[in-house]
Amino acid sequence: MVSLIPLLTLALSVSGLAIRQPDSQAELAPRSGPKVLQLDLNIDKSKPSGKRDGSAPKVLQLDFNVDRSSRKRDATAEIDDNRDVRYFMDMYFGSNKQKVQVEIDTGSSDLWVHDEIYGPSYEGYFKQSESDTFNYINEKFEIHYFDGSACYGQFGTDNVALEDGTVVKDFQFAVVNKATDRGTPAIFGISRKVQENAKHQYDNFPYALVTQGIIDKPAYSIYMSKEGGDKGSVLFGGIDKKKYEGSLVSFPISDDYFCDITLESLDVDGKEYSLSKSAMLDTGTSWNFFPDEIVDDISDRLGAKINDDGDRVIDCNQPTDKYITFNFGTQEIQLTYADFVVRPFKNGCLAGISYWNPKNGIILGDVFLRRTYTVYDFESDTISIAQAVDTDESDIVQIP
């Protein structure tokens, strides 16, 4: 295993993105209501409400929370613990419904949890010996992340319950008993099957929902809160028409493995950079990662000062009338300078940008996704985007 991110800042910010591993049917409890699964983001730690929208068919709704403390996967958290945001939810495993907190991640495809030997993640671990319905599969699990961490274990199947009472029976997931970083959280990967770290493809979460008739296609939409906000959602099988302005525009996924679309150009307050590069939209990554020239330009415009650890420290009060525009060809997404303010830090705030090898494309993490309404459709292999709107209103419909 070789870490692909030599810089300290990258190790702190890229977490959910998994390295490509070349070698590497459930039944839902009967229920009434729509078939879109919604996971609402809440800044507090209160129990999710689990309410279900009844206005549209085949929409299954859940809640999950936002944690603005450091991700424990960060190997250098002693610098400052308050730099990352994670999007998590509670799942309940086995016949006795053991509670485990998992981090939702569009940059990987497997659900894995800690076992009793490895110890708890943020909250909870899975003690398979106490579940009457758990069965190991004769297949090892191994995943390597771009921050250099790795996890090892074995696949198995068991019942997995969600906060709203939905139960997925005989769902395949991995039980991890070894990791290079003991602070790595349990991960709920929801990307395409091709990214599964298994020798034999299986129905991961989006596909299992289809197999079991919960939704009609392996597709979901994501709405994240603005920095400091307390609302957001993930809808499996549905979109919320109130959460974006204009039209959703679809783009073909441009990579055979990762969920990338092509970013044609970037306009930094009037200066245009022609790119035509693959860009990954990843909830498991906090910041935006660009080629050096763009990072340096944005840093200068934000008035960034580089500290001894390589962090870009900026004034926390950035302009809301200066823009950086992401041009995808037939759709544009605008971020203000203020959107690049990540967290309070020593003598200022952190800027949510860092260097990335241009050969590896571009990564657009939470800094970008907080201002973007995103729809992942794995049946048509497309990603649709629109400018997000900050609102509490909701109008949920099924993904066509």
Short mmCIF file of N, CA and C in Angstrom, two decimals, residues 112-210:
data_model
loop_
_atom_site.label_atom_id
_atom_site.label_comp_id
_atom_site.label_asym_id
_atom_site.label_seq_id
_atom_site.Cartn_x
_atom_site.Cartn_y
_atom_site.Cartn_z
N TRP A 112 -18.70 -0.94 5.60
CA TRP A 112 -17.91 -1.75 6.54
C TRP A 112 -18.00 -1.14 7.93
N VAL A 113 -17.89 -2.04 8.93
CA VAL A 113 -17.99 -1.64 10.33
C VAL A 113 -16.85 -2.28 11.12
N HIS A 114 -16.60 -1.75 12.31
CA HIS A 114 -15.59 -2.30 13.20
C HIS A 114 -16.12 -3.53 13.92
N ASP A 115 -15.24 -4.49 14.18
CA ASP A 115 -15.67 -5.61 15.01
C ASP A 115 -15.29 -5.36 16.46
N GLU A 116 -15.66 -6.28 17.34
CA GLU A 116 -15.45 -6.08 18.78
C GLU A 116 -13.98 -6.06 19.15
N ILE A 117 -13.13 -6.74 18.37
CA ILE A 117 -11.70 -6.77 18.67
C ILE A 117 -11.06 -5.44 18.29
N TYR A 118 -11.44 -4.94 17.13
CA TYR A 118 -10.88 -3.68 16.64
C TYR A 118 -11.33 -2.51 17.50
N GLY A 119 -12.57 -2.57 17.98
CA GLY A 119 -13.05 -1.52 18.86
C GLY A 119 -14.00 -0.57 18.17
N PRO A 120 -14.60 0.36 18.91
CA PRO A 120 -15.63 1.24 18.36
C PRO A 120 -15.08 2.29 17.42
N SER A 121 -15.93 2.75 16.52
CA SER A 121 -15.64 3.89 15.68
C SER A 121 -16.09 5.13 16.45
N TYR A 122 -16.76 6.07 15.79
CA TYR A 122 -17.29 7.22 16.51
C TYR A 122 -18.28 6.75 17.57
N GLU A 123 -19.11 5.80 17.17
CA GLU A 123 -20.06 5.26 18.13
C GLU A 123 -20.42 3.85 17.69
N GLY A 124 -20.08 2.87 18.49
CA GLY A 124 -20.53 1.51 18.27
C GLY A 124 -19.61 0.65 17.43
N TYR A 125 -19.75 -0.64 17.62
CA TYR A 125 -19.08 -1.64 16.80
C TYR A 125 -20.00 -2.85 16.71
N PHE A 126 -19.65 -3.77 15.82
CA PHE A 126 -20.52 -4.91 15.58
C PHE A 126 -19.91 -6.17 16.20
N LYS A 127 -20.61 -6.73 17.15
CA LYS A 127 -20.20 -7.98 17.80
C LYS A 127 -20.98 -9.11 17.15
N GLN A 128 -20.39 -9.68 16.10
CA GLN A 128 -21.11 -10.66 15.29
C GLN A 128 -21.52 -11.91 16.07
N SER A 129 -20.78 -12.23 17.12
CA SER A 129 -21.10 -13.43 17.90
C SER A 129 -22.44 -13.30 18.63
N GLU A 130 -22.94 -12.08 18.77
CA GLU A 130 -24.20 -11.86 19.47
C GLU A 130 -25.39 -11.78 18.52
N SER A 131 -25.14 -11.90 17.23
CA SER A 131 -26.23 -11.86 16.25
C SER A 131 -26.53 -13.27 15.75
N ASP A 132 -27.78 -13.67 15.84
CA ASP A 132 -28.19 -15.00 15.39
C ASP A 132 -28.29 -15.09 13.88
N THR A 133 -28.24 -13.95 13.19
CA THR A 133 -28.48 -13.95 11.75
C THR A 133 -27.23 -13.64 10.93
N PHE A 134 -26.07 -13.46 11.59
CA PHE A 134 -24.85 -13.12 10.86
C PHE A 134 -24.20 -14.37 10.27
N ASN A 135 -23.72 -14.23 9.03
CA ASN A 135 -22.99 -15.30 8.36
C ASN A 135 -21.80 -14.72 7.63
N TYR A 136 -20.60 -15.28 7.90
CA TYR A 136 -19.42 -14.86 7.15
C TYR A 136 -19.49 -15.38 5.73
N ILE A 137 -18.92 -14.61 4.80
CA ILE A 137 -18.72 -15.03 3.42
C ILE A 137 -17.24 -15.36 3.27
N ASN A 138 -16.93 -16.36 2.50
CA ASN A 138 -15.54 -16.77 2.31
C ASN A 138 -14.84 -15.81 1.35
N GLU A 139 -14.74 -14.56 1.78
CA GLU A 139 -14.08 -13.54 0.96
C GLU A 139 -13.51 -12.45 1.86
N LYS A 140 -12.24 -12.18 1.68
CA LYS A 140 -11.57 -11.15 2.47
C LYS A 140 -11.93 -9.76 1.95
N PHE A 141 -11.84 -8.79 2.86
CA PHE A 141 -12.09 -7.39 2.51
C PHE A 141 -10.82 -6.59 2.75
N GLU A 142 -10.47 -5.75 1.79
CA GLU A 142 -9.30 -4.88 1.92
C GLU A 142 -9.55 -3.61 1.13
N ILE A 143 -9.35 -2.47 1.77
CA ILE A 143 -9.55 -1.19 1.08
C ILE A 143 -8.43 -0.23 1.48
N HIS A 144 -7.94 0.52 0.48
CA HIS A 144 -6.90 1.52 0.70
C HIS A 144 -7.45 2.88 0.30
N TYR A 145 -7.23 3.88 1.15
CA TYR A 145 -7.72 5.21 0.88
C TYR A 145 -6.56 6.11 0.46
N PHE A 146 -6.92 7.23 -0.20
CA PHE A 146 -5.90 8.13 -0.72
C PHE A 146 -5.15 8.87 0.38
N ASP A 147 -5.64 8.84 1.61
CA ASP A 147 -4.89 9.47 2.69
C ASP A 147 -3.84 8.52 3.26
N GLY A 148 -3.70 7.34 2.66
CA GLY A 148 -2.69 6.39 3.10
C GLY A 148 -3.19 5.35 4.07
N SER A 149 -4.40 5.47 4.57
CA SER A 149 -4.93 4.49 5.51
C SER A 149 -5.48 3.28 4.77
N ALA A 150 -5.56 2.16 5.48
CA ALA A 150 -6.08 0.93 4.90
C ALA A 150 -6.83 0.15 5.97
N CYS A 151 -7.81 -0.64 5.55
CA CYS A 151 -8.61 -1.46 6.46
C CYS A 151 -8.72 -2.87 5.91
N TYR A 152 -8.75 -3.85 6.84
CA TYR A 152 -8.76 -5.25 6.45
C TYR A 152 -9.82 -5.98 7.28
N GLY A 153 -10.47 -6.95 6.67
CA GLY A 153 -11.46 -7.74 7.38
C GLY A 153 -12.03 -8.82 6.50
N GLN A 154 -13.31 -9.12 6.71
CA GLN A 154 -13.96 -10.18 5.96
C GLN A 154 -15.42 -9.81 5.72
N PHE A 155 -15.92 -10.21 4.55
CA PHE A 155 -17.31 -9.94 4.22
C PHE A 155 -18.24 -10.91 4.94
N GLY A 156 -19.44 -10.44 5.20
CA GLY A 156 -20.49 -11.27 5.77
C GLY A 156 -21.84 -10.71 5.39
N THR A 157 -22.89 -11.37 5.83
CA THR A 157 -24.25 -10.88 5.60
C THR A 157 -25.02 -10.89 6.91
N ASP A 158 -25.91 -9.93 7.04
CA ASP A 158 -26.79 -9.87 8.21
C ASP A 158 -27.89 -8.87 7.93
N ASN A 159 -28.84 -8.81 8.84
CA ASN A 159 -29.90 -7.83 8.75
C ASN A 159 -29.35 -6.46 9.15
N VAL A 160 -29.72 -5.44 8.38
CA VAL A 160 -29.32 -4.07 8.68
C VAL A 160 -30.58 -3.22 8.76
N ALA A 161 -30.79 -2.61 9.93
CA ALA A 161 -31.98 -1.79 10.14
C ALA A 161 -31.61 -0.31 10.08
N LEU A 162 -32.52 0.48 9.57
CA LEU A 162 -32.34 1.92 9.47
C LEU A 162 -33.18 2.62 10.53
N GLU A 163 -32.92 3.89 10.72
CA GLU A 163 -33.56 4.62 11.81
C GLU A 163 -35.08 4.69 11.67
N ASP A 164 -35.58 4.63 10.44
CA ASP A 164 -37.02 4.74 10.24
C ASP A 164 -37.74 3.41 10.39
N GLY A 165 -37.01 2.34 10.72
CA GLY A 165 -37.61 1.04 10.92
C GLY A 165 -37.45 0.08 9.76
N THR A 166 -36.99 0.56 8.61
CA THR A 166 -36.74 -0.31 7.47
C THR A 166 -35.65 -1.31 7.83
N VAL A 167 -35.84 -2.56 7.43
CA VAL A 167 -34.84 -3.60 7.67
C VAL A 167 -34.43 -4.23 6.35
N VAL A 168 -33.15 -4.22 6.06
CA VAL A 168 -32.60 -4.90 4.89
C VAL A 168 -32.04 -6.23 5.37
N LYS A 169 -32.58 -7.33 4.89
CA LYS A 169 -32.16 -8.64 5.35
C LYS A 169 -31.05 -9.21 4.48
N ASP A 170 -30.14 -9.92 5.13
CA ASP A 170 -29.04 -10.60 4.43
C ASP A 170 -28.24 -9.64 3.56
N PHE A 171 -27.99 -8.46 4.09
CA PHE A 171 -27.23 -7.45 3.34
C PHE A 171 -25.74 -7.71 3.50
N GLN A 172 -24.99 -7.59 2.40
CA GLN A 172 -23.56 -7.86 2.44
C GLN A 172 -22.78 -6.62 2.87
N PHE A 173 -21.91 -6.79 3.86
CA PHE A 173 -21.03 -5.73 4.31
C PHE A 173 -19.76 -6.37 4.87
N ALA A 174 -18.78 -5.55 5.18
CA ALA A 174 -17.50 -6.06 5.68
C ALA A 174 -17.35 -5.76 7.16
N VAL A 175 -16.75 -6.70 7.88
CA VAL A 175 -16.42 -6.52 9.29
C VAL A 175 -14.91 -6.38 9.38
N VAL A 176 -14.45 -5.22 9.83
CA VAL A 176 -13.02 -4.89 9.84
C VAL A 176 -12.41 -5.23 11.20
N ASN A 177 -11.30 -5.96 11.16
CA ASN A 177 -10.59 -6.32 12.40
C ASN A 177 -9.17 -5.79 12.45
N LYS A 178 -8.77 -5.03 11.40
CA LYS A 178 -7.42 -4.47 11.38
C LYS A 178 -7.43 -3.23 10.51
N ALA A 179 -6.72 -2.18 10.97
CA ALA A 179 -6.61 -0.96 10.18
C ALA A 179 -5.30 -0.27 10.51
N THR A 180 -4.76 0.45 9.55
CA THR A 180 -3.51 1.18 9.78
C THR A 180 -3.73 2.40 10.67
N ASP A 181 -4.94 2.89 10.72
CA ASP A 181 -5.29 4.03 11.58
C ASP A 181 -6.50 3.64 12.40
N ARG A 182 -6.32 3.47 13.69
CA ARG A 182 -7.40 2.99 14.54
C ARG A 182 -8.53 4.01 14.69
N GLY A 183 -8.29 5.25 14.24
CA GLY A 183 -9.34 6.25 14.32
C GLY A 183 -10.25 6.28 13.10
N THR A 184 -10.01 5.41 12.13
CA THR A 184 -10.83 5.39 10.92
C THR A 184 -12.28 5.08 11.25
N PRO A 185 -13.23 5.91 10.81
CA PRO A 185 -14.64 5.64 11.11
C PRO A 185 -15.20 4.54 10.24
N ALA A 186 -16.30 3.95 10.67
CA ALA A 186 -17.03 3.02 9.81
C ALA A 186 -17.54 3.79 8.60
N ILE A 187 -17.49 3.16 7.43
CA ILE A 187 -17.79 3.84 6.18
C ILE A 187 -18.99 3.21 5.49
N PHE A 188 -19.89 4.05 5.02
CA PHE A 188 -21.08 3.64 4.28
C PHE A 188 -20.91 4.10 2.84
N GLY A 189 -20.22 3.28 2.03
CA GLY A 189 -19.96 3.61 0.64
C GLY A 189 -21.18 3.37 -0.23
N ILE A 190 -21.52 4.36 -1.06
CA ILE A 190 -22.74 4.26 -1.88
C ILE A 190 -22.47 4.55 -3.35
N SER A 191 -21.25 4.31 -3.82
CA SER A 191 -20.93 4.54 -5.22
C SER A 191 -21.31 3.31 -6.05
N ARG A 192 -20.81 3.24 -7.29
CA ARG A 192 -21.19 2.17 -8.21
C ARG A 192 -20.57 0.83 -7.81
N LYS A 193 -21.14 -0.25 -8.36
CA LYS A 193 -20.64 -1.59 -8.06
C LYS A 193 -19.19 -1.77 -8.47
N VAL A 194 -18.77 -1.09 -9.55
CA VAL A 194 -17.42 -1.28 -10.06
C VAL A 194 -16.37 -0.90 -9.04
N GLN A 195 -16.72 -0.08 -8.05
CA GLN A 195 -15.77 0.32 -7.02
C GLN A 195 -15.77 -0.59 -5.80
N GLU A 196 -16.58 -1.63 -5.82
CA GLU A 196 -16.60 -2.54 -4.68
C GLU A 196 -15.26 -3.24 -4.53
N ASN A 197 -14.80 -3.37 -3.31
CA ASN A 197 -13.54 -4.05 -3.03
C ASN A 197 -13.81 -5.52 -2.72
N ALA A 198 -14.41 -6.18 -3.70
CA ALA A 198 -14.75 -7.59 -3.58
C ALA A 198 -14.43 -8.28 -4.90
N LYS A 199 -14.05 -9.55 -4.83
CA LYS A 199 -13.75 -10.29 -6.05
C LYS A 199 -15.02 -10.55 -6.85
N HIS A 200 -16.13 -10.68 -6.16
CA HIS A 200 -17.40 -10.93 -6.82
C HIS A 200 -18.35 -9.77 -6.52
N GLN A 201 -18.83 -9.12 -7.58
CA GLN A 201 -19.73 -7.99 -7.37
C GLN A 201 -21.01 -8.43 -6.67
N TYR A 202 -21.54 -7.54 -5.87
CA TYR A 202 -22.76 -7.80 -5.12
C TYR A 202 -23.63 -6.55 -5.14
N ASP A 203 -24.84 -6.66 -4.66
CA ASP A 203 -25.74 -5.51 -4.59
C ASP A 203 -25.40 -4.67 -3.36
N ASN A 204 -24.61 -3.60 -3.57
CA ASN A 204 -24.39 -2.69 -2.46
C ASN A 204 -25.66 -1.86 -2.25
N PHE A 205 -25.62 -0.87 -1.36
CA PHE A 205 -26.85 -0.27 -0.87
C PHE A 205 -27.79 0.27 -1.96
N PRO A 206 -27.32 1.12 -2.89
CA PRO A 206 -28.27 1.63 -3.89
C PRO A 206 -28.92 0.52 -4.71
N TYR A 207 -28.13 -0.50 -5.04
CA TYR A 207 -28.65 -1.58 -5.87
C TYR A 207 -29.54 -2.52 -5.06
N ALA A 208 -29.22 -2.72 -3.80
CA ALA A 208 -30.06 -3.58 -2.96
C ALA A 208 -31.45 -2.99 -2.79
N LEU A 209 -31.53 -1.67 -2.71
CA LEU A 209 -32.84 -1.03 -2.60
C LEU A 209 -33.69 -1.29 -3.84
N VAL A 210 -33.03 -1.36 -5.00
CA VAL A 210 -33.75 -1.67 -6.23
C VAL A 210 -34.18 -3.14 -6.24
#
